[in-house]
PDB file of C-alpha atoms in Angstrom:
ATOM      1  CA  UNK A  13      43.511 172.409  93.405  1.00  0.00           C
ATOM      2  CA  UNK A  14      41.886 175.885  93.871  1.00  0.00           C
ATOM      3  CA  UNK A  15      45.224 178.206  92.922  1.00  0.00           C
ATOM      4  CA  UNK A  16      48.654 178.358  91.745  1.00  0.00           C
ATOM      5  CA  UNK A  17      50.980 180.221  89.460  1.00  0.00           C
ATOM      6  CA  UNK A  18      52.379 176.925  86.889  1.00  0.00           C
ATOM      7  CA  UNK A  19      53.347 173.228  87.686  1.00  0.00           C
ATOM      8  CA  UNK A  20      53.403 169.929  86.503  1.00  0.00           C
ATOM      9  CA  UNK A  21      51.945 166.471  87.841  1.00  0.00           C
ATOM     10  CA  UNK A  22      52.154 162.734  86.793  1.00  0.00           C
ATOM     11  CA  UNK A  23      51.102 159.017  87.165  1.00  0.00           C
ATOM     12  CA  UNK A  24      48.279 159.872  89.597  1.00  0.00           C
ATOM     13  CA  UNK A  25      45.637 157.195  89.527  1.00  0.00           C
ATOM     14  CA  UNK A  26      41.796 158.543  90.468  1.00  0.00           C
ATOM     15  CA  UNK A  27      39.086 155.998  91.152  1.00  0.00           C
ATOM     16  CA  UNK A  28      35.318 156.708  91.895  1.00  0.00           C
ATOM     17  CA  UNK A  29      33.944 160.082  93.776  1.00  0.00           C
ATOM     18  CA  UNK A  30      32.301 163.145  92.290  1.00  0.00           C
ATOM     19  CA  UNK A  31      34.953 164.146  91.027  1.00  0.00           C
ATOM     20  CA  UNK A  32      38.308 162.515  90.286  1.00  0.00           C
ATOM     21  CA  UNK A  33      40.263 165.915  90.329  1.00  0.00           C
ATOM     22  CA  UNK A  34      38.996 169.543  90.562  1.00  0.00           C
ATOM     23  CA  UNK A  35      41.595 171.807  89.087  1.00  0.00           C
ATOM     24  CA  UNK A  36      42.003 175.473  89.085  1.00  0.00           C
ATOM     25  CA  UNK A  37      45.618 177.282  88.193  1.00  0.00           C
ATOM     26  CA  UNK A  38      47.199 179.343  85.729  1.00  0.00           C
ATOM     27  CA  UNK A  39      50.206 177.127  83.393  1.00  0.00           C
ATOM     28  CA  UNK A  40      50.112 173.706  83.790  1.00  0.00           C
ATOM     29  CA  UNK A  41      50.767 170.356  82.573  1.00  0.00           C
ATOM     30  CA  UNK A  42      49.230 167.199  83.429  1.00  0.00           C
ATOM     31  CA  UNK A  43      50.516 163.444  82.122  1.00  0.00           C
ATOM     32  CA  UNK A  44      49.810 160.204  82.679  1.00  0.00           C
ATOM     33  CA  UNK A  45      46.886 160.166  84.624  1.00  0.00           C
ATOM     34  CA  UNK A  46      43.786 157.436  84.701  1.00  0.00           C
ATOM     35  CA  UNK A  47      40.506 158.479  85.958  1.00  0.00           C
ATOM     36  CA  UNK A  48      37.971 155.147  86.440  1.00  0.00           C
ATOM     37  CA  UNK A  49      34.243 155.347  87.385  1.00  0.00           C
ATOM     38  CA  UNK A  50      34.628 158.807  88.762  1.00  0.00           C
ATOM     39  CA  UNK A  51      30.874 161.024  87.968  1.00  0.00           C
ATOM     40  CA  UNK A  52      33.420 163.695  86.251  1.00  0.00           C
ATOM     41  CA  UNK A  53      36.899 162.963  86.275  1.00  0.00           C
ATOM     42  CA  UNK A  54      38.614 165.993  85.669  1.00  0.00           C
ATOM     43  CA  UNK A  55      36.647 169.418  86.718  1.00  0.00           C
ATOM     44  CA  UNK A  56      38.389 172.549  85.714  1.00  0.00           C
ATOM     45  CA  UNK A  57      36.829 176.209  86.705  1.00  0.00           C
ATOM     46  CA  UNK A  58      39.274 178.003  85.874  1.00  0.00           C
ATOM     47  CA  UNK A  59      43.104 178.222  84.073  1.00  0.00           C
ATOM     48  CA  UNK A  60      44.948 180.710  81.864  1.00  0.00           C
ATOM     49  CA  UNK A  61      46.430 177.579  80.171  1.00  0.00           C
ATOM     50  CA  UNK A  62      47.028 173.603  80.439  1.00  0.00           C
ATOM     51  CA  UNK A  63      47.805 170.734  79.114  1.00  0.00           C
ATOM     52  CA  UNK A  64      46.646 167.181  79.452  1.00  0.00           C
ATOM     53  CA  UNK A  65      48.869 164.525  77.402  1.00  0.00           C
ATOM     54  CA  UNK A  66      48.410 160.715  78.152  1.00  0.00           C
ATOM     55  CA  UNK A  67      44.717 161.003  79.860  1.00  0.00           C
ATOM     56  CA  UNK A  68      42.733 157.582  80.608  1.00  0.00           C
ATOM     57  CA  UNK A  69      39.485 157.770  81.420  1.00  0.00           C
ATOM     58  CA  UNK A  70      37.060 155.041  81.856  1.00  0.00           C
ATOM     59  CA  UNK A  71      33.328 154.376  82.690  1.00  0.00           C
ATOM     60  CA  UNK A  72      33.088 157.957  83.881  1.00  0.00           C
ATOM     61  CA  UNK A  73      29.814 160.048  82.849  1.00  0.00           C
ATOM     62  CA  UNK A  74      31.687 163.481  82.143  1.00  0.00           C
ATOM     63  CA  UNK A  75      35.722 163.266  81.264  1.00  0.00           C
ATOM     64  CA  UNK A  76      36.275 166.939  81.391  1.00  0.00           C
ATOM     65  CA  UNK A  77      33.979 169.119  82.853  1.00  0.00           C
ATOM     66  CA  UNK A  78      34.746 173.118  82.141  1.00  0.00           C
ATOM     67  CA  UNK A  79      33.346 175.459  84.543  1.00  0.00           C
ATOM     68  CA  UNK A  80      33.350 179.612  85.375  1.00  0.00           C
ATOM     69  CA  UNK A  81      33.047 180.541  81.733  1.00  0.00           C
ATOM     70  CA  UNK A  82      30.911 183.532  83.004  1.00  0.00           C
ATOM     71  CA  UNK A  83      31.626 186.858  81.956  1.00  0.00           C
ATOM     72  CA  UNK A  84      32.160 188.480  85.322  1.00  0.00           C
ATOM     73  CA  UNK A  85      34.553 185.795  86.368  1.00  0.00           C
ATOM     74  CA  UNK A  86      37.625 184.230  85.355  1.00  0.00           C
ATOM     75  CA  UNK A  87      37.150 181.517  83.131  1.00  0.00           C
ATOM     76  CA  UNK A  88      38.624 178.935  81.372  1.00  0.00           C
ATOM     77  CA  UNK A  89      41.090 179.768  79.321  1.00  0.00           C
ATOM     78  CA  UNK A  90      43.069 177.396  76.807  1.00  0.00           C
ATOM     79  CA  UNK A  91      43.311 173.632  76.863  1.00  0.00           C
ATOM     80  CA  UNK A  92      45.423 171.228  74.859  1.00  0.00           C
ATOM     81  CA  UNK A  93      44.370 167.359  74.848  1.00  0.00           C
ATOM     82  CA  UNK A  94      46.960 165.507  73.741  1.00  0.00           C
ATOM     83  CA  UNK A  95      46.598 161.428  73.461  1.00  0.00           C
ATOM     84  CA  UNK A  96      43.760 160.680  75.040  1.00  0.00           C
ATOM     85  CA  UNK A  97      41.925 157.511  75.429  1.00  0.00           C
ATOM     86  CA  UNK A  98      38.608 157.412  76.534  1.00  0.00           C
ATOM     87  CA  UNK A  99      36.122 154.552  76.829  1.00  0.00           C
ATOM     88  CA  UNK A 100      32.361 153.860  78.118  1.00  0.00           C
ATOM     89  CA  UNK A 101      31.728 157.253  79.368  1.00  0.00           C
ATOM     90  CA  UNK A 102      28.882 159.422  77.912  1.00  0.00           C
ATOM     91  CA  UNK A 103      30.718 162.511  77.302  1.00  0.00           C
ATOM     92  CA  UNK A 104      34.354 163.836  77.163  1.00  0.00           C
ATOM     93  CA  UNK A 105      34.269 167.555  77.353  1.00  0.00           C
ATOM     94  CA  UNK A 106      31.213 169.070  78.667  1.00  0.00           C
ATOM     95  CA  UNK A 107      31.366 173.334  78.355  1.00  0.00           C
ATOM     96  CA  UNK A 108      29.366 175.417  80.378  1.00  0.00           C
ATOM     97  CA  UNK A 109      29.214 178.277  77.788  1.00  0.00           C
ATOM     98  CA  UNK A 110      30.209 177.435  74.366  1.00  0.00           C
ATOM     99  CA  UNK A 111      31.656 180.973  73.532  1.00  0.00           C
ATOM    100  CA  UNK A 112      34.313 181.291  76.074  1.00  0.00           C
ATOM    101  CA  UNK A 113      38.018 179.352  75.881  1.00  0.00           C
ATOM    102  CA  UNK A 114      40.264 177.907  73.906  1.00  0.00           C
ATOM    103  CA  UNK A 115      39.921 174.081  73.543  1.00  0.00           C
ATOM    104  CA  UNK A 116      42.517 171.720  71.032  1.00  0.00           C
ATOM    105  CA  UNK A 117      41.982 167.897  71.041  1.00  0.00           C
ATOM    106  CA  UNK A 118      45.007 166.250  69.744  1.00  0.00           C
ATOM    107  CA  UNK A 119      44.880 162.816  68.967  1.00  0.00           C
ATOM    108  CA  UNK A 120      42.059 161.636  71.026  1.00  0.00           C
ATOM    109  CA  UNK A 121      41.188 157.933  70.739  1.00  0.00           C
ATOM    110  CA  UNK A 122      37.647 157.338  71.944  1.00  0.00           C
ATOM    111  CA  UNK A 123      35.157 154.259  72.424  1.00  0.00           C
ATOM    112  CA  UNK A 124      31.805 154.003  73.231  1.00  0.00           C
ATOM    113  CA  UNK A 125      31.206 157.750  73.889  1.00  0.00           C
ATOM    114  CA  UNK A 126      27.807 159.046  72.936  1.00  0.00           C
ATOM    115  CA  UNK A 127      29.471 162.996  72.562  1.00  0.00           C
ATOM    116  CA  UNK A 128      33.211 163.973  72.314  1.00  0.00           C
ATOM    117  CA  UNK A 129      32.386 167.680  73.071  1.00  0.00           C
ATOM    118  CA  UNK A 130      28.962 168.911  74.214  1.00  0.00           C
ATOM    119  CA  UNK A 131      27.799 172.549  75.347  1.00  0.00           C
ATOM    120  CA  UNK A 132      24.257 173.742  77.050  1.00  0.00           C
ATOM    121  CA  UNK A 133      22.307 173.641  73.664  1.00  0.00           C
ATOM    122  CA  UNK A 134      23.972 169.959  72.562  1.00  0.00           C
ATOM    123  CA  UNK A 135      26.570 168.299  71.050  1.00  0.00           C
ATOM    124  CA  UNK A 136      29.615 170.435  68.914  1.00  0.00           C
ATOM    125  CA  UNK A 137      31.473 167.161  68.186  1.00  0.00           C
ATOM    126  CA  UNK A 138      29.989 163.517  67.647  1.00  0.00           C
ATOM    127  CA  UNK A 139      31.893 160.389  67.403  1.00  0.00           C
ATOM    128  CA  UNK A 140      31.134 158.942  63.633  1.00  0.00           C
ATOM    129  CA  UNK A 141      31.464 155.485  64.717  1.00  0.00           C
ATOM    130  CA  UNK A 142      31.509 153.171  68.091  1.00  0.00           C
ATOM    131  CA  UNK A 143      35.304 153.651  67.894  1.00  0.00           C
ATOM    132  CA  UNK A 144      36.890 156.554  66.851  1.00  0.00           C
ATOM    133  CA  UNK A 145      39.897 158.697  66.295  1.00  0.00           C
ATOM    134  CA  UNK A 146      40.283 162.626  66.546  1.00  0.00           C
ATOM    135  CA  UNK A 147      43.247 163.554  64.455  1.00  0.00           C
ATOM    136  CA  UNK A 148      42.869 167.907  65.548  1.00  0.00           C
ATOM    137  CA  UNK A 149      40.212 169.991  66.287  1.00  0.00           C
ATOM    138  CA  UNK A 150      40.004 173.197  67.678  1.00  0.00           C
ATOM    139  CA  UNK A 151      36.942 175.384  69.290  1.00  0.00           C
ATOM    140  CA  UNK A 152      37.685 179.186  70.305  1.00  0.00           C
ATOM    141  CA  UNK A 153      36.185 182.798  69.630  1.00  0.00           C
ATOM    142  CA  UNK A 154      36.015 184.014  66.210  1.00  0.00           C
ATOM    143  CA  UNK A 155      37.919 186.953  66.937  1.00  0.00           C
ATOM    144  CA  UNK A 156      39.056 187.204  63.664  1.00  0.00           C
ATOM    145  CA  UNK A 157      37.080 187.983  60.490  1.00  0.00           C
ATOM    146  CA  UNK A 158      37.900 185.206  58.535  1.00  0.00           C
ATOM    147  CA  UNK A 159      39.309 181.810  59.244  1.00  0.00           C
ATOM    148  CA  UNK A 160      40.544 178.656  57.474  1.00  0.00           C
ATOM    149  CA  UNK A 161      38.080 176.658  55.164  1.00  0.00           C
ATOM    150  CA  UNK A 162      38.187 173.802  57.064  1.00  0.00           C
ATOM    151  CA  UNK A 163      36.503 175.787  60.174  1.00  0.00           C
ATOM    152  CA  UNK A 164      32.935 176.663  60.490  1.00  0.00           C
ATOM    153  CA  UNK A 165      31.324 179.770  62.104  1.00  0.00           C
ATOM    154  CA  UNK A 166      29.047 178.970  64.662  1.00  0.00           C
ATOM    155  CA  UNK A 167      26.727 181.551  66.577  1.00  0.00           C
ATOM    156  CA  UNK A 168      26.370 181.500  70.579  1.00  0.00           C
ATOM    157  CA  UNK A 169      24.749 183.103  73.324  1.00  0.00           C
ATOM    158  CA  UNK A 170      27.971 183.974  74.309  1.00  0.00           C
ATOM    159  CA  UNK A 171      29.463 185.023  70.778  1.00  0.00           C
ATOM    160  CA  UNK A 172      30.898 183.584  67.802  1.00  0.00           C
ATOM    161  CA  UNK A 173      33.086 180.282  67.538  1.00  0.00           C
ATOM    162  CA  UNK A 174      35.289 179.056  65.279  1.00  0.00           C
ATOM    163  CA  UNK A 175      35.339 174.823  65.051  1.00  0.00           C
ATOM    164  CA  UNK A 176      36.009 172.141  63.204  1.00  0.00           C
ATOM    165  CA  UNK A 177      39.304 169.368  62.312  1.00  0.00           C
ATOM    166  CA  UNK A 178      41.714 170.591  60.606  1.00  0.00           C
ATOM    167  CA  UNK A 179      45.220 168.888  59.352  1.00  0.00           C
ATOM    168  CA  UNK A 180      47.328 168.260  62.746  1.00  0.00           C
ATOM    169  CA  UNK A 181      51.192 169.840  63.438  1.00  0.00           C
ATOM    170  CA  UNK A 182      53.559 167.027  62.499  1.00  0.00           C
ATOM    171  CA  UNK A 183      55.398 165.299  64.908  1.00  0.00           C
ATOM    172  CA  UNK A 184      58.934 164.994  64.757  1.00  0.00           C
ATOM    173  CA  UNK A 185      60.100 161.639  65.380  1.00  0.00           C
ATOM    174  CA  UNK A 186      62.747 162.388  67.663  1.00  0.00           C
ATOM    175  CA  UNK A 187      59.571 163.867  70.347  1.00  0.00           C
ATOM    176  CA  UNK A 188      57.297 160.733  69.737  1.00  0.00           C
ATOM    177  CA  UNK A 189      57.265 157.182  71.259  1.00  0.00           C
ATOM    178  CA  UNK A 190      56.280 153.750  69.217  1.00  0.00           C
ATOM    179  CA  UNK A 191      52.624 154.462  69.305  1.00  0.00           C
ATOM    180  CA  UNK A 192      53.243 158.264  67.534  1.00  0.00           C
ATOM    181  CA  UNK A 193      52.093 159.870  70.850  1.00  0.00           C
ATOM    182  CA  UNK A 194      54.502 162.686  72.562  1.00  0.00           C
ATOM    183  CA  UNK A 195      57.387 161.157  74.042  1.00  0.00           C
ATOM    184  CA  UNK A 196      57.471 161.568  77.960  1.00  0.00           C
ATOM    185  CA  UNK A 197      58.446 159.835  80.986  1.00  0.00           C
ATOM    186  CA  UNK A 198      58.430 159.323  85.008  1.00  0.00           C
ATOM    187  CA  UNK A 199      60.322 162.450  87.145  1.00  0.00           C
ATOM    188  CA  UNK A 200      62.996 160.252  88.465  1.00  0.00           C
ATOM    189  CA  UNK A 201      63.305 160.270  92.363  1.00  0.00           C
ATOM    190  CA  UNK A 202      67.129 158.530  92.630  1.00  0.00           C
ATOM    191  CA  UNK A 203      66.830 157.952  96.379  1.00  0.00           C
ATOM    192  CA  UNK A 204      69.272 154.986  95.569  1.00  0.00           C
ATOM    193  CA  UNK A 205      71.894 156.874  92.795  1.00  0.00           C
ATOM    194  CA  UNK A 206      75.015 157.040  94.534  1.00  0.00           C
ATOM    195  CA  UNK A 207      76.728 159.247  91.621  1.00  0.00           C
ATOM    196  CA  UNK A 208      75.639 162.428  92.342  1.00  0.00           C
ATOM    197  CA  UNK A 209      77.625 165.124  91.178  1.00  0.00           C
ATOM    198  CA  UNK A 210      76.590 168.464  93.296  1.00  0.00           C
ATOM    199  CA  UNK A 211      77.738 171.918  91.797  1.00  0.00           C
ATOM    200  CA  UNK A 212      78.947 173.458  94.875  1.00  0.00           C
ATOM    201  CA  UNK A 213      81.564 170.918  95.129  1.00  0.00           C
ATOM    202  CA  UNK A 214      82.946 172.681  92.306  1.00  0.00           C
ATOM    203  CA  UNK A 215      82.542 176.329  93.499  1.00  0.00           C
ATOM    204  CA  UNK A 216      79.160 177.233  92.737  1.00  0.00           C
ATOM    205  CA  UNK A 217      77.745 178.949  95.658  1.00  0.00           C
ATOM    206  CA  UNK A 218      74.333 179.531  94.651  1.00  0.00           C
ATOM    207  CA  UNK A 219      74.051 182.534  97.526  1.00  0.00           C
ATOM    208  CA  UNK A 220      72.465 184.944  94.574  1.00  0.00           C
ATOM    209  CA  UNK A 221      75.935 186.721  94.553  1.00  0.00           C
ATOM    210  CA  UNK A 222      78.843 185.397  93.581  1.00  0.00           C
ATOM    211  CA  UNK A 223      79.450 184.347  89.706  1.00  0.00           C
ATOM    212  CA  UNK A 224      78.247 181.230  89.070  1.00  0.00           C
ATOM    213  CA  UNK A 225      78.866 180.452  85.521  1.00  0.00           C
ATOM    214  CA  UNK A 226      82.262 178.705  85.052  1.00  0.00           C
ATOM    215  CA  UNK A 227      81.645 176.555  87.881  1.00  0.00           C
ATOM    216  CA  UNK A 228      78.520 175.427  86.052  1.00  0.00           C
ATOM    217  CA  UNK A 229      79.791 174.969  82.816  1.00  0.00           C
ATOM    218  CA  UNK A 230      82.788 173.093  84.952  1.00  0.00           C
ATOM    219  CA  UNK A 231      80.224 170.632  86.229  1.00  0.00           C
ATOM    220  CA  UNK A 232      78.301 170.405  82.600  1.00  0.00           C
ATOM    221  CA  UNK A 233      81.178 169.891  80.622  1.00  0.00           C
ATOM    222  CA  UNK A 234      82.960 167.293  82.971  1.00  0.00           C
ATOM    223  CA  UNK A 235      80.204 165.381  84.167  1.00  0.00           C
ATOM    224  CA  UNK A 236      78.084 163.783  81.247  1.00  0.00           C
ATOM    225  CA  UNK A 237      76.032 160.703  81.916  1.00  0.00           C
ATOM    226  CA  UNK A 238      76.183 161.195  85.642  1.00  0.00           C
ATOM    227  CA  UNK A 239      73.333 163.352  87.430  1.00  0.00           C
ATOM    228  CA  UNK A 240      73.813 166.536  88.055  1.00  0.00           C
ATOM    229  CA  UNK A 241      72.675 167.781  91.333  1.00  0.00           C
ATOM    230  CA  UNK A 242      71.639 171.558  92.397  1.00  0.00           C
ATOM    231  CA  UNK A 243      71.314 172.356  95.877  1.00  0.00           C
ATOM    232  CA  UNK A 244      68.580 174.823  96.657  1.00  0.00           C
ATOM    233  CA  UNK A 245      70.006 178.412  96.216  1.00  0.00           C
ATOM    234  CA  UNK A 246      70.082 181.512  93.579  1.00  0.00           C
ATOM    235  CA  UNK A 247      72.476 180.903  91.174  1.00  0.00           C
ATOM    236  CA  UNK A 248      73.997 183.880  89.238  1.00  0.00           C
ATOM    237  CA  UNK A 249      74.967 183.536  85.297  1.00  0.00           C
ATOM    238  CA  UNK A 250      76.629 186.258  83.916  1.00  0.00           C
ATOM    239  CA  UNK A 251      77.399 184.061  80.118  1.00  0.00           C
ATOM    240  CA  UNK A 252      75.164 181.420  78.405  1.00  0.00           C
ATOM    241  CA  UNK A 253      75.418 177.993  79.538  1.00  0.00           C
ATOM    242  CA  UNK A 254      76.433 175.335  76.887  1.00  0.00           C
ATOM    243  CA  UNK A 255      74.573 172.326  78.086  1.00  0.00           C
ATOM    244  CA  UNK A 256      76.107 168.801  76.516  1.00  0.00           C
ATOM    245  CA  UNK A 257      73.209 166.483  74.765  1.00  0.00           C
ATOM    246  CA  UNK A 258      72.393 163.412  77.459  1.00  0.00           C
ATOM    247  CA  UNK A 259      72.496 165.923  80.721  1.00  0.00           C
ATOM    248  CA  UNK A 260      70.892 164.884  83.784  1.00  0.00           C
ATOM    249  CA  UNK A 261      70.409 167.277  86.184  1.00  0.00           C
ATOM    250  CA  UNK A 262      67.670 167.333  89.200  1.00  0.00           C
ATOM    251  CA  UNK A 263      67.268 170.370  91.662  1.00  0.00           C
ATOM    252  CA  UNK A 264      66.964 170.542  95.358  1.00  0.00           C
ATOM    253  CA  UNK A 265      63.541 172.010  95.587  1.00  0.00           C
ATOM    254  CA  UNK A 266      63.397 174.998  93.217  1.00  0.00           C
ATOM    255  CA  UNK A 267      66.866 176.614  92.323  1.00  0.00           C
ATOM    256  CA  UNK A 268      67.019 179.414  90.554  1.00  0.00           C
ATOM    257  CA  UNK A 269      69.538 180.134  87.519  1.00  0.00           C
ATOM    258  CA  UNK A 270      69.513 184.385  87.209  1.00  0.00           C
ATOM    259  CA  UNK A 271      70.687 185.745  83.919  1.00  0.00           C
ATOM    260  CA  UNK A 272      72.816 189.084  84.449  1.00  0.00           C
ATOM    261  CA  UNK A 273      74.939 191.459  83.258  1.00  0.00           C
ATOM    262  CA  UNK A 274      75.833 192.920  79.434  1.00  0.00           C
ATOM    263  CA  UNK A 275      75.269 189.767  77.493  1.00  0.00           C
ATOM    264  CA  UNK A 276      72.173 189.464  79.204  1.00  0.00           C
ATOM    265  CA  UNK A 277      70.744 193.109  78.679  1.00  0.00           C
ATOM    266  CA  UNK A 278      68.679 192.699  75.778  1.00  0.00           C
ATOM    267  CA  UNK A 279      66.567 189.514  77.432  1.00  0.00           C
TER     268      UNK A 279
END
């Protein structure tokens, strides 16, 4: 992937090569992916900001490989790593420059990794033991004068760093599965659901016009537990929509909901 504006991808398996995946884009989120004997699994040379949650990576030399820090070019920008499990691989985040981006492991489970994050000059984070646990930890400019205790200043070619764990955001329960990770699951595909419910069947015309909203609501209020379905189109909403707890609703490519009008003004 070489450019984008935003997505998402899941349950992709990667096995062997160079590289397992070689990622460049601006939002994204990643989940549920397993990298296995790959030289680097994930190579990323550029991004304004991701997210990995549910990574796998195994017997791979380099799990995340971060590229185009330079100066003149755009870099890397912010990363989250949520839940990751990594085993027999030598290191998990390499950096090319140690100054540049934002990086946040969360909850990273490791075993049998010789460093957990390593720049140019050497390792920034070491595993204390064969098998190990990172709770939160953070690396990203010291733009600011002063930072929390628990950080330490570090000096680079490339500027100052902040580093170091410090106490992770709780979870609410409600967003977590058994194991405490962050809840998610499979984009459902229902090629054999039968109870579709499509919008324009109750007026909606989604022709970036007309008034969309009480159809909509129509459809949301009348049709909980059943699936939802929006035909591609612009859809024009000229109120808030009050959207039950339990809806399930998929889109026909990428609809588009458009906010308009007085009670929309101030958005």
């Amino acid at each position: 992937m070489e450019n984008a504006s935003g997505g998402f991808m899941s349950d992709l398996t990667f096995h062997g090569g160079r590289f397992g995946a070689w990622m460049g884009n601006q939002q994204f989120t990643v989940r549920n992916v397993y990298f296995s004997e790959c030289k680097t699994a994930i190579c990323m040379h550029w991004n304004w900001a991701w997210t990995f949650i549910d990574v796998h990576v195994h017997n791979c030399e380099i799990g995340l490989e971060l590229l185009g820090m330079f100066p003149d070019k755009q870099g890397v920008g912010s990363l989250i790593l949520s839940d990751w499990d990594v085993s027999d691989s030598s290191v998990v985040v390499q950096l090319e420059k140690e100054g540049t981006g934002r990086l946040i492991l969360d909850n990273m489970h490791i075993r049998d990794v010789q460093s957990i994050v390593k720049g140019p000059s050497g390792p920034l984070l070491l595993p204390k033991c064969t098998q190990d646990t990172v709770k939160f930890w953070l690396k990203a400019p010291a733009s600011l004068p002063s930072a929390p205790s628990e950080l330490q200043l570090r000096h680079t070619p490339d500027g100052p760093i902040y580093m170091g764990h410090i106490s992770p955001p709780v979870r609410p329960q409600c967003l977590t599965n058994k194991k405490g990770h962050w809840f998610g699951r499979e984009k459902p595909s229902y090629e054999t659901w039968h109870n579709l419910v499509n919008v324009q069947k109750y007026g909606a015309k989604g022709d970036g016009v007309s008034d969309d909203t009480k159809a909509i609501q129509v459809v949301l209020d009348e049709a909980i537990g059943q699936v939802i379905f929006v035909p591609y189109g612009v859809y024009v909403l000229h109120d808030t929509l009050h959207i039950p707890t339990g809806t399930l609703m998929v889109g026909e490519a990428q609809p588009i909901f458009v906010g308009t009008g007085p009670k929309f003004q101030d958005a």
